[in-house]
mmCIF file of C-alpha atoms and ligand atoms in Angstrom:
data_model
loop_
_atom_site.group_PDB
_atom_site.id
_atom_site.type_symbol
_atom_site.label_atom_id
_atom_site.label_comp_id
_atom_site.label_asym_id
_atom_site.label_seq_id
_atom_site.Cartn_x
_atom_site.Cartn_y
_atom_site.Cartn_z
ATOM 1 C CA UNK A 1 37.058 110.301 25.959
ATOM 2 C CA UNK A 2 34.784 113.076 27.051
ATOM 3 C CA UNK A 3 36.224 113.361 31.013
ATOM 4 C CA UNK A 4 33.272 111.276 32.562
ATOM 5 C CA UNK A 5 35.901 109.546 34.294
ATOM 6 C CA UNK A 6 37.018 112.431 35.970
ATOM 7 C CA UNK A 7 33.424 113.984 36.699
ATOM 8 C CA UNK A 8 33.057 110.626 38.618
ATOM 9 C CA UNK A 9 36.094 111.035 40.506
ATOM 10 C CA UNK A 10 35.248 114.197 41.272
ATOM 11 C CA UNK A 11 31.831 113.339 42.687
ATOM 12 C CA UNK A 12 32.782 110.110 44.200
ATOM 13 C CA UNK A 13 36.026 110.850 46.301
ATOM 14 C CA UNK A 14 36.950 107.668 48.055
ATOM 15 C CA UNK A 15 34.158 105.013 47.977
ATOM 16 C CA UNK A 16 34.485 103.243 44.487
ATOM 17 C CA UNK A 17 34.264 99.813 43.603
ATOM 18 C CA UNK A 18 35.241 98.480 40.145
ATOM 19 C CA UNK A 19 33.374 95.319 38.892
ATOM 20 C CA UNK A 20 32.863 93.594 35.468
ATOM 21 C CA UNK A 21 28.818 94.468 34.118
ATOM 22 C CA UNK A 22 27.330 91.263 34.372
ATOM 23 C CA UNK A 23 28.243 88.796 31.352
ATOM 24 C CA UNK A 24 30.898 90.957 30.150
ATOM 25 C CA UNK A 25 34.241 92.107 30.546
ATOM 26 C CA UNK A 26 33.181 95.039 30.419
ATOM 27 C CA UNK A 27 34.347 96.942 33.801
ATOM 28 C CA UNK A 28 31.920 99.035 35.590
ATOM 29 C CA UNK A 29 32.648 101.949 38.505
ATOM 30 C CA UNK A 30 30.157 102.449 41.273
ATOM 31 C CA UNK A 31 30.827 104.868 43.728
ATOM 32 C CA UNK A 32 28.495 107.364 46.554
ATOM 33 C CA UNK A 33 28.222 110.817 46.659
ATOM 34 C CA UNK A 34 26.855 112.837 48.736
ATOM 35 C CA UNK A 35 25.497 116.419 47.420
ATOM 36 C CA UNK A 36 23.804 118.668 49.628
ATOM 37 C CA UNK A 37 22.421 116.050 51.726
ATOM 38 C CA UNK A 38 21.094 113.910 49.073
ATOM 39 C CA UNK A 39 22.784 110.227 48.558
ATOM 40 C CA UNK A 40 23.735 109.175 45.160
ATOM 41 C CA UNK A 41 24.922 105.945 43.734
ATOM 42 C CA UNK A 42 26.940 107.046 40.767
ATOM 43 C CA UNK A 43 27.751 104.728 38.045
ATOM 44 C CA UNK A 44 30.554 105.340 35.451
ATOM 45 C CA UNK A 45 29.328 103.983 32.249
ATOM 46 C CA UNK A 46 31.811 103.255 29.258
ATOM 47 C CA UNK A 47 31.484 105.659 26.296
ATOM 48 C CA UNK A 48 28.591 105.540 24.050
ATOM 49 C CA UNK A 49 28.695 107.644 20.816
ATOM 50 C CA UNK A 50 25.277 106.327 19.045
ATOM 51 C CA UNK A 51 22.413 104.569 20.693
ATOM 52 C CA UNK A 52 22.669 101.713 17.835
ATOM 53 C CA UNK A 53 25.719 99.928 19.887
ATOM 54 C CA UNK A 54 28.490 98.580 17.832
ATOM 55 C CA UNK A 55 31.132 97.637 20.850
ATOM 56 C CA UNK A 56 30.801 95.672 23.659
ATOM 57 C CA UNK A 57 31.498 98.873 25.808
ATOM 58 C CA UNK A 58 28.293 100.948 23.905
ATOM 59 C CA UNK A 59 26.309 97.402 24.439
ATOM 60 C CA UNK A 60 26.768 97.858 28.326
ATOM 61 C CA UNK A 61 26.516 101.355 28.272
ATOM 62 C CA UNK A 62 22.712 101.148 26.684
ATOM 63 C CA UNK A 63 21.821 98.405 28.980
ATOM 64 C CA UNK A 64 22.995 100.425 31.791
ATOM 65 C CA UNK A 65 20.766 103.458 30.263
ATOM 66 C CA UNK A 66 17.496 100.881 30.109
ATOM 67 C CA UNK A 67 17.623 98.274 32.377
ATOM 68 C CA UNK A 68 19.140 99.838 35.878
ATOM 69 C CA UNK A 69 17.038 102.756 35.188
ATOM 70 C CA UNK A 70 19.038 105.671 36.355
ATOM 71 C CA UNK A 71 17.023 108.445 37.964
ATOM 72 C CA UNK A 72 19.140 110.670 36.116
ATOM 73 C CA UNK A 73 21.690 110.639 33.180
ATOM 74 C CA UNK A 74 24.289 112.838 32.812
ATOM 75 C CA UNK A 75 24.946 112.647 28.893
ATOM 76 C CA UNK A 76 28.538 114.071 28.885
ATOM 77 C CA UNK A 77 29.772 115.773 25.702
ATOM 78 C CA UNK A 78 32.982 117.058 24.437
ATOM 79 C CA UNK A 79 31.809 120.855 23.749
ATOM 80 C CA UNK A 80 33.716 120.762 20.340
ATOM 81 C CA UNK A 81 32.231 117.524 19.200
ATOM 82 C CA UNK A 82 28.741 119.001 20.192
ATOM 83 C CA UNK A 83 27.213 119.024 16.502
ATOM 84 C CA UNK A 84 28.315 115.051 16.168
ATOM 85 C CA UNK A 85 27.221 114.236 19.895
ATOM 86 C CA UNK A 86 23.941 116.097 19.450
ATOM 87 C CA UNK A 87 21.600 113.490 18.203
ATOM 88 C CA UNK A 88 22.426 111.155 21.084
ATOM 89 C CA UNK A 89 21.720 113.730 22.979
ATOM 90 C CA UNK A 90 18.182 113.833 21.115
ATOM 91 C CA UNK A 91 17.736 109.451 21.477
ATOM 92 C CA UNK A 92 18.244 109.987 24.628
ATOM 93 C CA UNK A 93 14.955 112.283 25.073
ATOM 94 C CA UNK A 94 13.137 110.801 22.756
ATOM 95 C CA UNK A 95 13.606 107.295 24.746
ATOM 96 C CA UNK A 96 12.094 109.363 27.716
ATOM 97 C CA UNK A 97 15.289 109.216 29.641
ATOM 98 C CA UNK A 98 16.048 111.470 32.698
ATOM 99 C CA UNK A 99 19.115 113.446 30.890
ATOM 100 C CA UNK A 100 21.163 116.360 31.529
ATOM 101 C CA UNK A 101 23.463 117.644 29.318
ATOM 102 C CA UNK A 102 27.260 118.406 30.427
ATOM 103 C CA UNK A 103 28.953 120.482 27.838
ATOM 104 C CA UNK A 104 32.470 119.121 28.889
ATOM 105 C CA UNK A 105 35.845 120.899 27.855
ATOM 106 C CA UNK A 106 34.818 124.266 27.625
ATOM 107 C CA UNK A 107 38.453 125.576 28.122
ATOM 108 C CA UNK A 108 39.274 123.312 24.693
ATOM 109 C CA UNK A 109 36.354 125.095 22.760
ATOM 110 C CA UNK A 110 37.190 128.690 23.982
ATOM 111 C CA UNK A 111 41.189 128.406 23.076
ATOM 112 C CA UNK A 112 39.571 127.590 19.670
ATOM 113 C CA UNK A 113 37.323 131.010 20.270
ATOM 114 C CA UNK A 114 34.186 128.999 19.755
ATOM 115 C CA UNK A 115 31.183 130.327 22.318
ATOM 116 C CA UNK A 116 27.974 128.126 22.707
ATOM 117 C CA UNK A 117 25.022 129.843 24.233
ATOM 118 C CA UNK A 118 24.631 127.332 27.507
ATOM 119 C CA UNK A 119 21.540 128.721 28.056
ATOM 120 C CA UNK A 120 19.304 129.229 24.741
ATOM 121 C CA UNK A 121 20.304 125.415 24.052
ATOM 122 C CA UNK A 122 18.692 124.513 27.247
ATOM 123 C CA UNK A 123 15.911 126.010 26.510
ATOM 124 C CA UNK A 124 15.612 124.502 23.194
ATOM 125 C CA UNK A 125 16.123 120.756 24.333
ATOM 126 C CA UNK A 126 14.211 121.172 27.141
ATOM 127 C CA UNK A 127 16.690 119.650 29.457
ATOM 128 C CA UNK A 128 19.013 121.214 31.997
ATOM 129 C CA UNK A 129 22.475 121.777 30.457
ATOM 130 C CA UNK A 130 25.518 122.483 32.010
ATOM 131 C CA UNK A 131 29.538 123.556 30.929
ATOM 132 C CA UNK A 132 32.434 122.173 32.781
ATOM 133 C CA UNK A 133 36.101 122.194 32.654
ATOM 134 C CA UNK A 134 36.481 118.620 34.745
ATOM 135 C CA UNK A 135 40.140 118.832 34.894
ATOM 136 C CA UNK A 136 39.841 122.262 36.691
ATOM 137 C CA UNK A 137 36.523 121.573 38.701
ATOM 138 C CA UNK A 138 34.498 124.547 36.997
ATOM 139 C CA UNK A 139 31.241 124.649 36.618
ATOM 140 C CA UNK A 140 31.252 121.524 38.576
ATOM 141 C CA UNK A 141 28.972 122.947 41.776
ATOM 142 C CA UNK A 142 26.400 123.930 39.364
ATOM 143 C CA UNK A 143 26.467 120.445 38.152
ATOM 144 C CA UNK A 144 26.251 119.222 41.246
ATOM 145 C CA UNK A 145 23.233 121.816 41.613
ATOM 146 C CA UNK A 146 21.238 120.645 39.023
ATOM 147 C CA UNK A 147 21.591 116.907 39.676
ATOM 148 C CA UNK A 148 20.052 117.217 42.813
ATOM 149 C CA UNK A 149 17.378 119.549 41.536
ATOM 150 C CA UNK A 150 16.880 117.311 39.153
ATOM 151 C CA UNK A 151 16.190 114.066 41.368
ATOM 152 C CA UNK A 152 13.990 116.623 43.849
ATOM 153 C CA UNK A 153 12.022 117.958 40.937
ATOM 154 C CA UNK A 154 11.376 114.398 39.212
ATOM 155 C CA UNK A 155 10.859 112.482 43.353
ATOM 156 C CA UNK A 156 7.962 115.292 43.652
ATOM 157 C CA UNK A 157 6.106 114.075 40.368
ATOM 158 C CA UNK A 158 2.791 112.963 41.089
ATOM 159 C CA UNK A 159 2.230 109.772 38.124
ATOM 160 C CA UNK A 160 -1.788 109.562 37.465
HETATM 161 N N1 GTP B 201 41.331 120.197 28.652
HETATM 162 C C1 GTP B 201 40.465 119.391 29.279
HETATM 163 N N2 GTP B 201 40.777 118.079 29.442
HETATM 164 C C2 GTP B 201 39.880 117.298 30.080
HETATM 165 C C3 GTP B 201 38.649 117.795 30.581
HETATM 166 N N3 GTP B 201 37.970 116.766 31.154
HETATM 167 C C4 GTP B 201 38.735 115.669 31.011
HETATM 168 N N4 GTP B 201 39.907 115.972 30.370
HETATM 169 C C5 GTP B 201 41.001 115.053 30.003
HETATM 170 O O1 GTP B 201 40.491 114.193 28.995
HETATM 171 C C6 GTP B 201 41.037 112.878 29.116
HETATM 172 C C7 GTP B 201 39.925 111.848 29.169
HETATM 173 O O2 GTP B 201 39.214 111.954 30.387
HETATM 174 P P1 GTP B 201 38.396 110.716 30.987
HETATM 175 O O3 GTP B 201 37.685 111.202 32.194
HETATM 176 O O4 GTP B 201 39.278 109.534 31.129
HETATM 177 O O5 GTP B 201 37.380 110.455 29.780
HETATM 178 P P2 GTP B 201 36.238 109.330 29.708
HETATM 179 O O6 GTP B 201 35.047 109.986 29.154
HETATM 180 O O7 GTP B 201 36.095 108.663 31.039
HETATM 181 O O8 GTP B 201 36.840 108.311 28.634
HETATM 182 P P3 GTP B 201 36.355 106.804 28.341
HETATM 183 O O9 GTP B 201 36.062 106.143 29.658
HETATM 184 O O10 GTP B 201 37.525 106.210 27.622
HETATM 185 O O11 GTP B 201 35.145 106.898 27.459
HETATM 186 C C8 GTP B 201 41.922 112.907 30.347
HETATM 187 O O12 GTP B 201 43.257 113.100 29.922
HETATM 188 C C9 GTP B 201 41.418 114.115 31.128
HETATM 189 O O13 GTP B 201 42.432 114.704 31.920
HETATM 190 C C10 GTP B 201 38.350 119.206 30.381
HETATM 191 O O14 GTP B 201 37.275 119.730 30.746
HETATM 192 N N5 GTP B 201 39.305 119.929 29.727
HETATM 193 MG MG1 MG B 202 36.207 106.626 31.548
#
């Protein structure tokens, strides 16, 4: 429970359809959004806390990671779990998958007067991160922001 739900509601709005991931009972939301004139297909996986899957939720989550090939992930952590969620964070790069980082919850670590430096950790994974309050909608335009720099920057790579 790290608010991806309500990121994807957020980006989504009205267009969402709810299926089960193939073979499964797993259920799987798939919605289009629209962010400054680029089209997404969004996909709401289930929660995945360790890319070693235990549940039948994790299973479809990594399957979802490898097989539909995302052109971008957005690995969404709960700021004050960030230590614990960290290494996943790391699998995920190391795997050489498309992530950003979504510090999630920020309003939760600063009533607990914890600061993370957004920026320097960036820097230091090498991937774009970002710090939202979902419930409230911040940071959630430079989310938006990034993911569509993101898809620009990686649609302009030239593969040799
Ligand atoms: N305080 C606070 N609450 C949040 C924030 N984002 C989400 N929540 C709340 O956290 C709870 C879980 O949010 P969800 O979006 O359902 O989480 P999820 O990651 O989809 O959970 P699973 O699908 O079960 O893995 C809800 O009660 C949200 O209202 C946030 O930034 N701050
Ligand atoms: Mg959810």
């Amino acid at each position: 429970m790290v608010g991806k739900s309500v990121v994807f509601n957020s980006l989504t709005g009205a267009y969402v359809t709810v299926s089960n991931y193939p073979g499964t009972t797993v259920n799987v939301s798939r919605g289009k959004a629209k962010i400054d004139g680029e089209e997404f297909e969004i996909m709401d996986t289930p929660g995945m806390y360790s890319f070693m899957p235990i549940t039948e939720e994790e299973q479809v989550a990594r399957e979802i990671l490898l097989k539909e090939k995302p052109e971008v992930i957005l690995h969404m952590v709960d700021a004050r779990n960030l230590e614990r969620m960290l290494p996943l964070t790391l699998q995920l790069i190391e795997a050489g998958l498309p992530v950003i980082l979504d510090l999630n919850m920020m309003d939760e670590l600063e009533k607990a007067g914890i600061e993370i430096n957004v920026e320097q950790l960036g820097q230091e994974l090498g991937i774009p991160v970002v710090a939202t309050v979902a419930t409230s909608g911040r940071g959630m335009e430079i989310l938006r922001k990034r993911l569509v720099e993101y898809v620009r920057s990686q649609s302009c790579t030239v593969q040799i």
